[in-house]
Amino acid sequence: MSIATTAHYAMIWLLEFDGRLHSSTLPDHIDSVLDIGCGTGQWALAMADSRPNTRIVAIDLALPNIIPPPNLELVSSNADQPWLFDDLFDFIHARTISSGIHDWPGLLARCKDHLKPGGRLEILDVNLPFGAAAANVDNSLSPFIQWGNAAEESWAQKGLDFRATESTYKGFANWGLSMFRKRSHSGHWEWADTKKGRKIGALTLQSFLVLMDLAGTFLFFNNPNFSEDHPQGLMSSTREDLVESCWDTLFYYLHATPLIKQFPFLLNWAQRMPHGIVSYFSPALARILQLHQDMHERAAKYLESQHRPKEDTSGNPRPELFHIIYTSSLPLAERSLQRMAQEGFTAILAGSETTARILTSATYYVLANPHVLIRLKIELDNAIQDRSKIPSFQILRKLPWLTAVIKEALRISALLTSRLPLLAPNILQFAEWTIPEKTPTSMTIRDVLLNLSAFTDPETFDPGRWLMGEERHQLDLERYFVPFSRENRICPGIE
């Protein structure tokens, strides 16, 4: 397993246990800990650091290239074979070891023999099969789930068990041990209800993609049920199912928007069609409709929660979108279930591709202009005294050059090309044209941001244009800085 994959799994466990290194509750003082399959040694190092008076023994076939502290011992040993030491431990810990264990009963027996009376054994692992949580999703249609089923079959032919933690659980009771089990369901993307869940989902996706690239072909090697080309084709379809389908959906939505604007009934018509039919003819449209449905269910869940006893939210300084809409001064009709679901849908689409592209553009322009990069590094070095901590937004927003770089990236990228109409309450006079009140009026934002009459040399990336120092000049530029539109149509992403 690669260092990147191991790091992803380590972060997943830390998030799952709210920053703790293990799920088990341990006494303040224990004498010894055994780490089975230590990998890169990061867990053992962290455990040794957090418990300096505890002896930590870490075993693996290949030992990590680290300098252990005095209380950490690295032992080359195969956890799948009889161990060459007789030590007893207060706590035995193992994680993601399914790929290396053939004899689970033997491993568990060795753990039992090496536990002190009252000691604890904790095993963390991934349990297959993969599957969708939603009952209305056909698992057989997903390449991701097909890959999981095929991998499990090939794994079993090599004497390995993807479901070992589940199948061996019952055996513990026969030893007279007190058993505790916790299951955690992780999504492969960032659609979870909680911030922690979204982080776990993103890390799960990253770790799976790395694992699939490194171990995918090995899993299917010498499997008589698969042709030579089958593994590569299945991995390609799986990668598209997990990642590329997301962008395909976004692009499909962007291309369909002009048509839906003119014929809004088409979307309502598609929503009434059976999901299977829509998916057959247009998988991208089916994913858009599914996202609509997901947002509708989440909004309904939030509204239902408002009728239950209120929970303490003082520890959450950033309320969710539904809460902001529901507690706003908007008329009741504009705080309906349908409105909130639509806002959630828009927030996901508007906050994904746009943000990614702006960051991509900013990175390119900064690297392509060394003088911009050097000045940015100097400003950040002076502002960030402790590099182990991410500076707050309040600190970063006061950095003039960083702010100028961001504004220039927003200006020159000019991502928003769709016209956002406004209705003026009064008559507008533009040159010799008189525009009646409440006439839909709009223009393309990109034409403003790259207009030669507003910006000198508009095609050049020049953050310095925002730091000219002349108040009049600054006011003129700010007047034409409209990447988020203006007034009632201003994008919430500006905050």
Short mmCIF file of N, CA and C in Angstrom, two decimals, residues 238-328:
data_model
loop_
_atom_site.label_atom_id
_atom_site.label_comp_id
_atom_site.label_asym_id
_atom_site.label_seq_id
_atom_site.Cartn_x
_atom_site.Cartn_y
_atom_site.Cartn_z
N THR A 238 -14.88 2.16 -13.69
CA THR A 238 -15.06 2.53 -12.28
C THR A 238 -14.57 3.94 -12.03
N ARG A 239 -13.40 4.27 -12.58
CA ARG A 239 -12.86 5.62 -12.39
C ARG A 239 -13.82 6.66 -12.99
N GLU A 240 -14.38 6.35 -14.14
CA GLU A 240 -15.34 7.27 -14.76
C GLU A 240 -16.59 7.39 -13.90
N ASP A 241 -17.03 6.26 -13.34
CA ASP A 241 -18.23 6.26 -12.49
C ASP A 241 -18.02 7.11 -11.24
N LEU A 242 -16.80 7.09 -10.70
CA LEU A 242 -16.53 7.79 -9.44
C LEU A 242 -16.22 9.26 -9.64
N VAL A 243 -15.44 9.58 -10.64
CA VAL A 243 -14.92 10.94 -10.77
C VAL A 243 -15.47 11.66 -12.00
N GLU A 244 -15.22 11.07 -13.17
CA GLU A 244 -15.54 11.79 -14.39
C GLU A 244 -17.03 12.02 -14.54
N SER A 245 -17.85 11.10 -13.99
CA SER A 245 -19.30 11.28 -14.11
C SER A 245 -19.75 12.57 -13.43
N CYS A 246 -19.05 12.94 -12.37
CA CYS A 246 -19.40 14.18 -11.67
C CYS A 246 -19.23 15.38 -12.59
N TRP A 247 -18.10 15.44 -13.30
CA TRP A 247 -17.86 16.57 -14.20
C TRP A 247 -18.76 16.48 -15.42
N ASP A 248 -19.02 15.26 -15.91
CA ASP A 248 -19.94 15.11 -17.03
C ASP A 248 -21.31 15.68 -16.67
N THR A 249 -21.73 15.41 -15.44
CA THR A 249 -23.02 15.91 -14.98
C THR A 249 -23.04 17.43 -14.96
N LEU A 250 -21.96 18.04 -14.45
CA LEU A 250 -21.88 19.50 -14.39
C LEU A 250 -21.91 20.11 -15.79
N PHE A 251 -21.12 19.53 -16.70
CA PHE A 251 -21.09 20.07 -18.06
C PHE A 251 -22.44 19.89 -18.76
N TYR A 252 -23.07 18.75 -18.51
CA TYR A 252 -24.40 18.52 -19.09
C TYR A 252 -25.38 19.58 -18.59
N TYR A 253 -25.31 19.86 -17.30
CA TYR A 253 -26.21 20.86 -16.72
C TYR A 253 -25.97 22.23 -17.33
N LEU A 254 -24.69 22.59 -17.50
CA LEU A 254 -24.36 23.90 -18.07
C LEU A 254 -24.85 24.02 -19.51
N HIS A 255 -24.71 22.92 -20.28
CA HIS A 255 -25.15 22.96 -21.67
C HIS A 255 -26.67 22.96 -21.77
N ALA A 256 -27.33 22.32 -20.81
CA ALA A 256 -28.79 22.23 -20.86
C ALA A 256 -29.47 23.48 -20.32
N THR A 257 -28.73 24.29 -19.55
CA THR A 257 -29.34 25.46 -18.90
C THR A 257 -30.01 26.42 -19.89
N PRO A 258 -29.36 26.81 -21.00
CA PRO A 258 -30.03 27.73 -21.93
C PRO A 258 -31.35 27.17 -22.46
N LEU A 259 -31.39 25.86 -22.73
CA LEU A 259 -32.62 25.25 -23.23
C LEU A 259 -33.71 25.25 -22.16
N ILE A 260 -33.32 24.89 -20.92
CA ILE A 260 -34.30 24.83 -19.83
C ILE A 260 -34.81 26.23 -19.49
N LYS A 261 -33.96 27.24 -19.64
CA LYS A 261 -34.42 28.62 -19.40
C LYS A 261 -35.57 28.99 -20.33
N GLN A 262 -35.48 28.55 -21.57
CA GLN A 262 -36.52 28.88 -22.54
C GLN A 262 -37.73 27.96 -22.43
N PHE A 263 -37.48 26.71 -22.03
CA PHE A 263 -38.58 25.74 -21.93
C PHE A 263 -38.52 25.04 -20.57
N PRO A 264 -38.87 25.74 -19.48
CA PRO A 264 -38.73 25.18 -18.13
C PRO A 264 -39.57 23.94 -17.89
N PHE A 265 -40.62 23.74 -18.70
CA PHE A 265 -41.48 22.57 -18.50
C PHE A 265 -40.74 21.26 -18.80
N LEU A 266 -39.62 21.34 -19.57
CA LEU A 266 -38.88 20.12 -19.90
C LEU A 266 -38.33 19.44 -18.65
N LEU A 267 -37.85 20.23 -17.69
CA LEU A 267 -37.31 19.65 -16.46
C LEU A 267 -38.42 18.98 -15.66
N ASN A 268 -39.57 19.63 -15.56
CA ASN A 268 -40.69 19.02 -14.84
C ASN A 268 -41.14 17.73 -15.51
N TRP A 269 -41.11 17.74 -16.83
CA TRP A 269 -41.50 16.55 -17.58
C TRP A 269 -40.53 15.39 -17.31
N ALA A 270 -39.22 15.71 -17.31
CA ALA A 270 -38.22 14.68 -17.07
C ALA A 270 -38.32 14.12 -15.65
N GLN A 271 -38.67 14.98 -14.69
CA GLN A 271 -38.77 14.54 -13.30
C GLN A 271 -39.92 13.55 -13.09
N ARG A 272 -40.91 13.59 -13.96
CA ARG A 272 -42.05 12.69 -13.83
C ARG A 272 -41.80 11.33 -14.47
N MET A 273 -40.73 11.23 -15.26
CA MET A 273 -40.42 9.96 -15.93
C MET A 273 -39.77 8.99 -14.95
N PRO A 274 -39.96 7.67 -15.13
CA PRO A 274 -39.27 6.68 -14.28
C PRO A 274 -37.76 6.86 -14.36
N HIS A 275 -37.10 6.74 -13.21
CA HIS A 275 -35.66 6.99 -13.14
C HIS A 275 -34.89 6.06 -14.07
N GLY A 276 -35.32 4.81 -14.17
CA GLY A 276 -34.61 3.84 -15.01
C GLY A 276 -34.61 4.23 -16.48
N ILE A 277 -35.72 4.78 -16.95
CA ILE A 277 -35.81 5.19 -18.36
C ILE A 277 -34.89 6.38 -18.62
N VAL A 278 -34.93 7.36 -17.72
CA VAL A 278 -34.05 8.53 -17.89
C VAL A 278 -32.59 8.10 -17.86
N SER A 279 -32.24 7.20 -16.94
CA SER A 279 -30.86 6.75 -16.81
C SER A 279 -30.40 6.02 -18.07
N TYR A 280 -31.29 5.29 -18.70
CA TYR A 280 -30.94 4.54 -19.91
C TYR A 280 -30.60 5.48 -21.06
N PHE A 281 -31.42 6.52 -21.24
CA PHE A 281 -31.22 7.43 -22.36
C PHE A 281 -30.19 8.51 -22.07
N SER A 282 -30.10 8.94 -20.80
CA SER A 282 -29.17 10.02 -20.46
C SER A 282 -28.71 9.87 -19.01
N PRO A 283 -27.59 9.17 -18.77
CA PRO A 283 -27.10 9.01 -17.40
C PRO A 283 -26.82 10.35 -16.72
N ALA A 284 -26.34 11.34 -17.48
CA ALA A 284 -26.04 12.64 -16.87
C ALA A 284 -27.31 13.32 -16.38
N LEU A 285 -28.37 13.28 -17.20
CA LEU A 285 -29.64 13.87 -16.77
C LEU A 285 -30.19 13.13 -15.56
N ALA A 286 -30.03 11.81 -15.54
CA ALA A 286 -30.51 11.04 -14.39
C ALA A 286 -29.79 11.45 -13.11
N ARG A 287 -28.48 11.75 -13.21
CA ARG A 287 -27.74 12.17 -12.02
C ARG A 287 -28.21 13.56 -11.56
N ILE A 288 -28.54 14.43 -12.51
CA ILE A 288 -29.06 15.75 -12.13
C ILE A 288 -30.38 15.61 -11.40
N LEU A 289 -31.26 14.76 -11.93
CA LEU A 289 -32.56 14.56 -11.29
C LEU A 289 -32.40 13.91 -9.92
N GLN A 290 -31.41 13.00 -9.80
CA GLN A 290 -31.17 12.37 -8.51
C GLN A 290 -30.67 13.39 -7.49
N LEU A 291 -29.84 14.32 -7.95
CA LEU A 291 -29.37 15.38 -7.06
C LEU A 291 -30.53 16.27 -6.63
N HIS A 292 -31.43 16.56 -7.57
CA HIS A 292 -32.65 17.31 -7.21
C HIS A 292 -33.40 16.58 -6.10
N GLN A 293 -33.57 15.27 -6.27
CA GLN A 293 -34.31 14.49 -5.28
C GLN A 293 -33.59 14.47 -3.94
N ASP A 294 -32.26 14.33 -3.98
CA ASP A 294 -31.48 14.32 -2.73
C ASP A 294 -31.64 15.63 -1.97
N MET A 295 -31.58 16.74 -2.71
CA MET A 295 -31.73 18.05 -2.05
C MET A 295 -33.13 18.23 -1.49
N HIS A 296 -34.12 17.69 -2.19
CA HIS A 296 -35.50 17.77 -1.70
C HIS A 296 -35.63 17.01 -0.38
N GLU A 297 -35.01 15.82 -0.32
CA GLU A 297 -35.08 15.02 0.90
C GLU A 297 -34.33 15.68 2.05
N ARG A 298 -33.19 16.31 1.75
CA ARG A 298 -32.43 16.98 2.81
C ARG A 298 -33.18 18.20 3.34
N ALA A 299 -33.78 18.95 2.43
CA ALA A 299 -34.55 20.11 2.86
C ALA A 299 -35.73 19.68 3.71
N ALA A 300 -36.39 18.60 3.30
CA ALA A 300 -37.53 18.10 4.08
C ALA A 300 -37.07 17.63 5.46
N LYS A 301 -35.90 17.00 5.50
CA LYS A 301 -35.36 16.55 6.78
C LYS A 301 -35.06 17.73 7.69
N TYR A 302 -34.53 18.81 7.11
CA TYR A 302 -34.23 19.99 7.92
C TYR A 302 -35.52 20.61 8.46
N LEU A 303 -36.52 20.78 7.60
CA LEU A 303 -37.78 21.38 8.05
C LEU A 303 -38.43 20.55 9.14
N GLU A 304 -38.32 19.24 9.00
CA GLU A 304 -38.87 18.36 10.03
C GLU A 304 -38.14 18.55 11.36
N SER A 305 -36.83 18.78 11.28
CA SER A 305 -36.04 18.95 12.51
C SER A 305 -36.43 20.21 13.27
N GLN A 306 -37.02 21.19 12.57
CA GLN A 306 -37.39 22.44 13.23
C GLN A 306 -38.59 22.28 14.15
N HIS A 307 -39.28 21.14 14.01
CA HIS A 307 -40.44 20.88 14.87
C HIS A 307 -40.06 20.02 16.06
N ARG A 308 -38.77 19.65 16.14
CA ARG A 308 -38.29 18.87 17.28
C ARG A 308 -37.58 19.79 18.26
N PRO A 309 -37.30 19.32 19.49
CA PRO A 309 -36.57 20.16 20.46
C PRO A 309 -35.25 20.63 19.88
N LYS A 310 -34.94 21.90 20.08
CA LYS A 310 -33.74 22.51 19.51
C LYS A 310 -32.49 21.97 20.17
N GLU A 311 -31.46 21.69 19.33
CA GLU A 311 -30.17 21.24 19.83
C GLU A 311 -29.25 22.43 20.01
N ASP A 312 -28.24 22.24 20.84
CA ASP A 312 -27.25 23.30 21.08
C ASP A 312 -26.33 23.40 19.88
N THR A 313 -26.39 24.51 19.15
CA THR A 313 -25.54 24.72 17.97
C THR A 313 -24.51 25.80 18.20
N SER A 314 -24.23 26.11 19.48
CA SER A 314 -23.29 27.19 19.78
C SER A 314 -21.88 26.86 19.32
N GLY A 315 -21.57 25.57 19.18
CA GLY A 315 -20.22 25.20 18.76
C GLY A 315 -20.05 25.22 17.25
N ASN A 316 -21.11 25.54 16.50
CA ASN A 316 -21.03 25.57 15.05
C ASN A 316 -21.15 27.01 14.56
N PRO A 317 -20.03 27.70 14.31
CA PRO A 317 -20.07 29.11 13.93
C PRO A 317 -20.57 29.35 12.51
N ARG A 318 -20.67 28.30 11.69
CA ARG A 318 -21.09 28.47 10.31
C ARG A 318 -22.34 27.63 10.05
N PRO A 319 -23.53 28.22 10.20
CA PRO A 319 -24.76 27.47 10.00
C PRO A 319 -24.90 27.03 8.55
N GLU A 320 -25.65 25.95 8.34
CA GLU A 320 -25.82 25.43 7.00
C GLU A 320 -26.78 26.30 6.19
N LEU A 321 -26.80 26.05 4.89
CA LEU A 321 -27.57 26.88 3.97
C LEU A 321 -29.06 26.87 4.31
N PHE A 322 -29.60 25.70 4.58
CA PHE A 322 -31.03 25.62 4.89
C PHE A 322 -31.39 26.47 6.11
N HIS A 323 -30.51 26.47 7.10
CA HIS A 323 -30.77 27.25 8.32
C HIS A 323 -30.77 28.75 8.01
N ILE A 324 -29.84 29.17 7.15
CA ILE A 324 -29.76 30.59 6.79
C ILE A 324 -31.04 31.03 6.08
N ILE A 325 -31.52 30.21 5.15
CA ILE A 325 -32.75 30.56 4.43
C ILE A 325 -33.95 30.55 5.36
N TYR A 326 -34.05 29.52 6.18
CA TYR A 326 -35.24 29.35 7.03
C TYR A 326 -35.35 30.46 8.08
N THR A 327 -34.22 30.92 8.58
CA THR A 327 -34.24 31.94 9.64
C THR A 327 -34.10 33.36 9.09
N SER A 328 -34.14 33.52 7.77
CA SER A 328 -34.00 34.84 7.17
C SER A 328 -35.32 35.60 7.23
#
